[in-house]
XYZ file of C-alpha atoms in Angstrom:
461
model
C -228.004 -16.714 43.031
C -228.999 -14.820 39.892
C -228.545 -17.989 37.872
C -230.627 -20.849 39.360
C -230.755 -24.443 38.375
C -234.190 -25.902 37.867
C -234.857 -29.297 39.402
C -235.144 -31.017 36.040
C -231.942 -29.442 34.733
C -230.137 -30.265 37.930
C -231.104 -33.897 37.580
C -229.667 -33.974 34.066
C -226.531 -32.294 35.286
C -225.952 -34.806 38.071
C -226.517 -37.705 35.629
C -223.820 -36.341 33.354
C -221.393 -35.434 36.152
C -220.191 -38.969 36.730
C -218.409 -39.008 33.360
C -217.421 -35.341 33.155
C -214.779 -34.955 35.889
C -211.868 -37.231 35.065
C -208.306 -36.717 36.268
C -206.757 -38.177 33.042
C -208.475 -36.658 30.038
C -206.299 -38.598 27.620
C -206.777 -41.929 29.335
C -203.538 -43.930 29.653
C -201.823 -41.448 27.289
C -202.191 -38.589 29.813
C -199.024 -36.828 30.962
C -198.385 -35.334 34.418
C -196.069 -32.646 32.956
C -196.933 -29.113 33.859
C -195.520 -25.731 32.907
C -194.189 -24.515 29.559
C -193.699 -28.004 28.152
C -197.055 -29.439 29.198
C -198.163 -29.855 25.563
C -194.866 -31.315 24.292
C -194.792 -34.761 25.976
C -195.249 -38.169 24.286
C -198.235 -40.306 25.182
C -197.433 -41.836 28.561
C -198.225 -45.399 27.433
C -195.780 -45.446 24.484
C -193.045 -48.088 24.583
C -189.406 -47.106 24.550
C -189.107 -47.916 20.860
C -192.182 -45.866 20.005
C -190.781 -42.980 22.040
C -187.764 -43.050 19.749
C -190.169 -42.765 16.753
C -191.838 -39.855 18.536
C -188.464 -38.155 18.900
C -187.699 -38.524 15.193
C -190.997 -36.924 14.324
C -190.311 -34.204 16.846
C -187.070 -33.304 15.079
C -188.852 -32.802 11.742
C -191.606 -30.815 13.449
C -189.208 -28.474 15.309
C -186.247 -27.949 13.039
C -186.362 -25.471 10.154
C -186.528 -26.365 6.484
C -184.124 -24.584 4.115
C -184.119 -23.465 0.537
C -182.859 -25.855 -2.161
C -180.315 -26.913 -3.151
C -178.727 -27.614 0.218
C -176.475 -30.188 1.880
C -179.331 -30.976 4.264
C -181.313 -32.516 1.394
C -183.778 -34.180 3.719
C -184.998 -30.721 4.784
C -184.626 -28.605 1.668
C -187.152 -27.176 -0.819
C -188.697 -24.456 1.336
C -190.924 -22.078 -0.599
C -190.557 -20.212 -2.797
C -193.567 -18.731 -1.050
C -194.291 -19.705 2.571
C -195.556 -18.575 5.943
C -192.979 -20.206 8.148
C -189.955 -22.547 7.885
C -190.864 -24.889 10.739
C -194.031 -26.382 12.150
C -192.989 -25.319 15.637
C -192.986 -21.619 14.580
C -196.749 -21.722 14.338
C -197.482 -24.274 17.051
C -195.223 -22.685 19.639
C -194.289 -25.430 22.144
C -197.019 -27.429 20.406
C -199.594 -24.874 21.607
C -201.836 -22.318 20.011
C -200.785 -19.463 17.844
C -201.562 -15.773 18.133
C -202.453 -12.894 15.838
C -199.892 -10.138 15.074
C -199.113 -8.309 18.251
C -198.162 -4.886 16.923
C -197.937 -2.887 13.674
C -195.466 -4.475 11.272
C -195.362 -7.775 13.234
C -195.164 -10.854 11.019
C -198.266 -12.995 11.262
C -196.242 -16.260 11.581
C -198.674 -18.311 13.729
C -201.807 -16.900 12.075
C -202.740 -17.850 8.542
C -205.109 -16.145 6.123
C -207.107 -18.509 3.927
C -208.355 -17.223 0.523
C -211.092 -18.288 -1.851
C -213.804 -16.905 -4.097
C -217.472 -17.830 -4.338
C -218.470 -20.613 -6.674
C -220.267 -19.659 -9.853
C -222.403 -22.780 -9.529
C -221.120 -24.355 -12.733
C -220.854 -28.164 -12.948
C -217.074 -27.827 -13.348
C -216.741 -25.833 -10.131
C -219.111 -28.091 -8.247
C -216.920 -31.077 -9.211
C -213.846 -29.107 -8.046
C -215.513 -28.257 -4.730
C -216.306 -31.895 -4.026
C -212.600 -32.677 -3.933
C -211.008 -29.381 -2.877
C -213.701 -27.756 -0.749
C -213.039 -24.169 -1.935
C -212.387 -22.259 -5.125
C -208.924 -20.745 -4.734
C -208.290 -17.049 -5.387
C -207.029 -17.183 -8.978
C -203.712 -15.293 -8.495
C -202.831 -15.942 -4.854
C -204.129 -19.483 -4.359
C -205.761 -20.783 -1.211
C -203.567 -19.165 1.402
C -201.786 -15.829 1.678
C -198.070 -16.470 2.081
C -196.293 -13.456 3.543
C -192.708 -14.725 3.239
C -190.544 -15.774 0.300
C -187.103 -17.123 -0.467
C -184.461 -14.707 -1.786
C -185.421 -13.448 -5.228
C -189.126 -14.161 -4.880
C -191.806 -11.725 -3.696
C -194.060 -12.381 -0.691
C -197.724 -12.369 -1.515
C -198.451 -9.537 0.922
C -198.376 -8.415 4.496
C -201.129 -9.290 6.963
C -202.344 -6.362 9.048
C -204.891 -6.805 11.855
C -206.640 -3.791 13.409
C -209.464 -4.047 15.951
C -212.763 -2.351 16.555
C -213.878 -2.711 20.151
C -217.219 -2.713 21.873
C -218.384 -3.276 25.433
C -220.644 -6.038 26.705
C -222.335 -5.189 30.003
C -223.161 -7.978 32.401
C -226.338 -7.959 34.422
C -224.320 -7.292 37.551
C -222.714 -4.164 36.034
C -219.401 -5.772 34.993
C -218.189 -4.501 31.637
C -216.107 -6.614 29.246
C -214.356 -5.206 26.169
C -214.538 -7.345 23.060
C -212.452 -6.707 19.964
C -213.473 -7.420 16.366
C -210.498 -7.978 14.013
C -210.322 -6.001 10.775
C -208.026 -7.681 8.203
C -206.024 -5.786 5.632
C -203.668 -7.359 3.066
C -201.037 -4.691 2.560
C -198.403 -4.537 -0.188
C -199.903 -7.254 -2.438
C -197.009 -8.745 -4.385
C -198.819 -10.029 -7.450
C -201.472 -7.477 -8.278
C -205.009 -6.878 -7.027
C -206.854 -9.726 -5.432
C -210.148 -10.858 -6.940
C -212.910 -8.350 -5.984
C -214.984 -11.146 -4.395
C -212.148 -12.713 -2.369
C -213.239 -14.365 0.881
C -210.779 -14.194 3.749
C -210.491 -16.286 6.889
C -207.863 -15.543 9.557
C -206.897 -18.586 11.651
C -204.394 -19.075 14.425
C -202.632 -22.404 14.867
C -204.524 -24.694 17.227
C -202.833 -26.781 20.005
C -201.448 -30.128 19.018
C -202.386 -32.239 22.049
C -204.617 -35.333 21.791
C -205.039 -35.287 18.066
C -204.446 -39.003 17.593
C -207.150 -39.721 20.189
C -209.618 -37.585 18.250
C -208.648 -39.507 15.120
C -209.380 -42.737 17.019
C -212.994 -41.872 17.932
C -215.279 -44.196 16.034
C -217.192 -42.436 13.270
C -220.540 -43.754 14.488
C -219.966 -42.083 17.869
C -219.626 -38.740 16.117
C -222.477 -39.163 13.628
C -224.955 -40.197 16.302
C -224.757 -36.666 17.650
C -225.681 -35.033 14.349
C -229.013 -33.207 14.413
C -229.034 -30.861 11.428
C -232.754 -30.158 11.700
C -232.681 -29.775 15.491
C -235.267 -32.578 15.776
C -234.993 -32.693 19.569
C -235.637 -28.926 19.875
C -232.615 -28.134 22.062
C -231.431 -25.333 19.761
C -228.324 -27.298 18.763
C -228.072 -28.640 15.219
C -224.550 -29.948 14.752
C -223.510 -31.795 11.602
C -220.329 -33.378 10.324
C -218.394 -31.810 7.522
C -217.980 -34.151 4.571
C -214.552 -33.802 2.958
C -212.270 -35.484 0.428
C -209.833 -38.126 1.601
C -207.046 -37.950 -0.985
C -205.517 -41.392 -0.260
C -208.856 -43.177 -0.105
C -210.263 -41.172 -3.055
C -213.658 -40.790 -1.431
C -215.703 -38.415 0.676
C -215.522 -39.031 4.415
C -216.280 -37.010 7.560
C -213.879 -34.195 8.485
C -212.288 -33.957 11.909
C -209.352 -31.549 11.826
C -208.997 -27.819 11.151
C -211.191 -24.958 12.359
C -213.990 -26.048 9.999
C -213.205 -29.804 10.093
C -211.875 -29.552 6.554
C -209.375 -32.428 6.845
C -210.266 -36.130 7.409
C -207.089 -37.342 9.154
C -203.799 -36.178 10.555
C -201.591 -37.334 7.710
C -203.592 -35.270 5.231
C -203.737 -32.353 7.688
C -199.940 -32.416 8.093
C -199.360 -32.744 4.366
C -201.652 -29.815 3.689
C -199.739 -27.718 6.224
C -196.410 -28.603 4.556
C -197.795 -27.493 1.196
C -199.616 -24.315 2.302
C -197.460 -23.108 5.211
C -193.989 -24.023 3.906
C -194.344 -24.584 0.169
C -193.243 -28.240 0.456
C -194.611 -30.972 -1.774
C -195.508 -34.531 -0.720
C -197.127 -37.588 -2.218
C -200.546 -36.321 -1.049
C -199.897 -32.726 -2.223
C -197.399 -32.944 -5.108
C -197.867 -29.250 -5.804
C -197.537 -26.413 -3.262
C -199.988 -23.480 -2.931
C -198.244 -21.381 -5.588
C -200.631 -20.228 -8.302
C -199.514 -20.426 -11.945
C -199.425 -16.634 -12.314
C -196.739 -16.417 -9.643
C -194.162 -18.305 -11.705
C -192.824 -20.429 -8.875
C -191.310 -22.974 -11.287
C -188.546 -20.461 -11.914
C -187.045 -21.209 -8.496
C -185.118 -24.296 -7.392
C -186.966 -26.912 -5.389
C -186.078 -30.015 -3.413
C -187.373 -32.473 -5.957
C -190.832 -33.560 -7.044
C -191.525 -34.879 -3.515
C -189.811 -32.721 -0.919
C -191.416 -34.327 2.159
C -190.751 -38.048 1.681
C -193.283 -40.637 2.831
C -190.845 -41.608 5.610
C -190.701 -38.085 6.910
C -194.467 -37.807 6.633
C -194.834 -41.032 8.624
C -192.613 -39.569 11.357
C -194.389 -36.223 11.571
C -197.793 -37.903 11.569
C -196.757 -40.256 14.379
C -195.566 -37.261 16.356
C -198.858 -35.391 15.704
C -200.857 -38.385 16.837
C -199.025 -38.972 20.119
C -198.681 -35.595 21.790
C -200.175 -36.206 25.229
C -202.947 -34.310 26.942
C -201.849 -32.993 30.376
C -203.689 -34.136 33.468
C -206.452 -31.984 34.930
C -205.771 -29.885 37.988
C -207.761 -28.604 40.994
C -210.519 -31.141 40.527
C -211.406 -31.078 44.213
C -211.711 -27.308 44.469
C -215.339 -26.327 45.271
C -215.357 -23.581 42.613
C -214.357 -26.130 39.955
C -217.164 -28.512 40.981
C -219.647 -25.606 41.005
C -218.372 -24.367 37.660
C -218.848 -27.847 36.119
C -222.462 -27.841 37.285
C -222.965 -24.508 35.573
C -221.183 -25.661 32.377
C -223.562 -28.605 32.078
C -226.683 -26.661 33.086
C -225.936 -24.026 30.476
C -226.053 -26.726 27.794
C -222.397 -26.293 26.819
C -221.978 -30.081 26.718
C -224.466 -30.124 23.828
C -221.476 -29.187 21.596
C -218.476 -29.671 23.938
C -219.228 -33.382 24.445
C -217.306 -34.436 27.587
C -216.242 -37.984 26.830
C -215.760 -40.864 24.414
C -214.097 -44.243 24.346
C -211.801 -44.489 21.360
C -212.116 -47.329 18.894
C -209.457 -49.360 17.163
C -206.507 -47.295 15.825
C -203.317 -48.295 14.025
C -201.550 -47.223 17.217
C -202.288 -49.452 20.149
C -201.524 -46.615 22.536
C -204.527 -44.688 21.191
C -207.000 -47.549 21.052
C -209.775 -48.179 23.559
C -209.055 -45.172 25.717
C -211.644 -43.369 27.838
C -211.012 -39.705 26.931
C -212.495 -36.377 27.873
C -211.892 -33.902 25.034
C -215.060 -31.765 25.403
C -215.851 -31.646 21.659
C -218.206 -33.346 19.259
C -216.010 -32.489 16.184
C -219.218 -31.335 14.471
C -219.985 -28.049 12.713
C -222.209 -25.556 14.528
C -223.600 -22.134 13.576
C -221.838 -19.682 15.845
C -223.652 -16.580 14.698
C -222.739 -13.491 12.659
C -220.188 -12.168 15.163
C -217.772 -15.053 14.609
C -218.646 -15.634 10.907
C -215.870 -15.534 8.328
C -218.493 -15.924 5.557
C -216.180 -18.384 3.791
C -217.558 -21.880 3.007
C -215.282 -24.895 3.170
C -216.636 -28.186 1.839
C -220.113 -28.389 3.484
C -219.360 -25.880 6.201
C -221.012 -22.529 5.609
C -219.640 -19.099 6.514
C -221.082 -19.106 10.068
C -220.170 -22.692 10.984
C -217.148 -23.811 12.986
C -216.052 -27.150 14.328
C -216.389 -27.400 18.103
C -212.797 -26.978 19.439
C -211.648 -29.452 22.138
C -211.311 -27.896 25.609
C -208.863 -30.355 27.135
C -205.632 -28.790 28.280
C -207.249 -25.307 28.270
C -205.886 -24.423 31.702
C -202.291 -24.758 30.490
C -202.610 -22.372 27.532
C -200.947 -19.377 29.147
C -198.134 -21.436 30.691
C -197.309 -23.010 27.325
C -197.456 -19.655 25.551
C -195.227 -18.098 28.160
C -197.489 -15.037 27.991
C -201.117 -14.260 27.409
C -203.046 -16.894 25.492
C -205.432 -16.060 22.682
C -208.646 -17.955 21.870
C -211.120 -18.582 19.039
C -210.200 -19.186 15.415
C -208.544 -15.819 14.862
C -207.215 -15.169 18.355
C -209.496 -12.179 18.972
C -210.350 -13.329 22.510
C -207.793 -12.421 25.161
C -209.533 -14.401 27.897
C -211.912 -17.326 28.284
C -214.717 -14.960 29.248
C -214.222 -12.963 26.035
C -214.330 -16.234 24.078
C -217.603 -17.158 25.715
C -219.114 -13.695 24.997
C -218.381 -14.080 21.276
C -220.599 -17.179 21.129
C -223.777 -16.723 19.146
C -226.040 -18.740 16.897
C -226.659 -22.111 18.527
C -224.817 -20.854 21.670
C -226.679 -17.552 22.029
C -228.919 -18.764 24.852
C -225.956 -20.039 26.838
C -224.109 -16.763 26.344
C -227.108 -14.781 27.559
C -227.221 -16.954 30.685
C -223.566 -16.186 31.330
C -224.305 -12.464 30.960
C -227.055 -12.917 33.572
C -224.774 -14.707 36.093
C -223.336 -13.205 39.207
C -219.617 -12.485 39.267
C -219.190 -15.437 41.614
C -220.844 -17.824 39.195
C -218.790 -16.564 36.254
C -215.643 -17.079 38.284
C -216.730 -20.649 39.052
C -217.382 -21.347 35.378
C -213.915 -20.007 34.426
C -212.351 -22.014 37.298
C -213.856 -25.209 35.774
C -212.544 -24.368 32.278
C -209.110 -23.662 33.685
C -209.116 -27.027 35.442
C -209.292 -28.836 32.105
């Protein structure tokens, strides 16, 4: 084999292997559902009553919101500027989103975040502590490409690609595509000349409550910002503002771990994606210059606390599907390679959850393959846009569980990485840089058989 395991590395691999090959990645919450609805099932250990609560949350997640005033006053107040009218439109079948597929295609399940660099003033530093970014002054923190009748969308997202070829040691060539973002037809004038852009597809919804239930100490023990152990990996937690607690805590959710918990994550999505206010975000993302107060709304609080409770419960209890093909020899070999490459240095295989408000999520042995920490992924993946303590090259390690179901859930090709540039798992690996550069180079040096084994392992998750 071109890629050989040293005896010391093999010993470490075997020691880890006992905890890295589970059949039920979500513990007792794991679902056996396969196919297109594999991501849409409730936690398997929910009681009948709690399943009813899950169904209520599901209805608010799936069904569209409408403009105000409307007879459906529990779901009105959409906009006036927004990206979509339903959570499910971005998280299709509770799965991942995708970039625009052709010229003129609406972005829908891909968002574009906006901000400008801080001037370093005490006022802006105080703002950053609570908000994490300095919004673009006219367009706010997120480009909203749809609007209610009478209002103007903020612009149209256009994605073009530059491609280049990566040649493997065995002669295999893989085309990678680098997205080039253009905001066409800006509706409210020229954007700030120093605007920072970050394109982000919707991530899958599975297992989020289990990630929320991991004890903070189990995450912080893996921090190594100075790489004191010399393994080339220097993960660190993002520190973000918890609105309800009014204090800085560690971030867990979002591509840069910019949200501390699911309730705040969901409320932020209601505000930014649909222009809906809540008790956590009483104002939407509409900037003062856009005059959104001219349009009718659904009241000061459009997403009631009861609705937020329901949607949060739903977000917490979407089950992770069971792993498949665990006994296939290629999967076993691929797992050995995954560990030997050092991938588990960021994609931590397992945890035992702590105490959570939901008994179903508490004290579960889970296998998410993430540390929820920030890592430098190199210039190739950089958006150059800071968010709280995350810099422009850092991203939160995405969980890998359920990865093998991505295409089935999408009903077509699946797209990977924060902006959906990768059309395959191999492409996603080849975009890794920074702290993962050495692992990527080892993949490039592999034989085609070894690469196929590595992908077989990832697709078994």
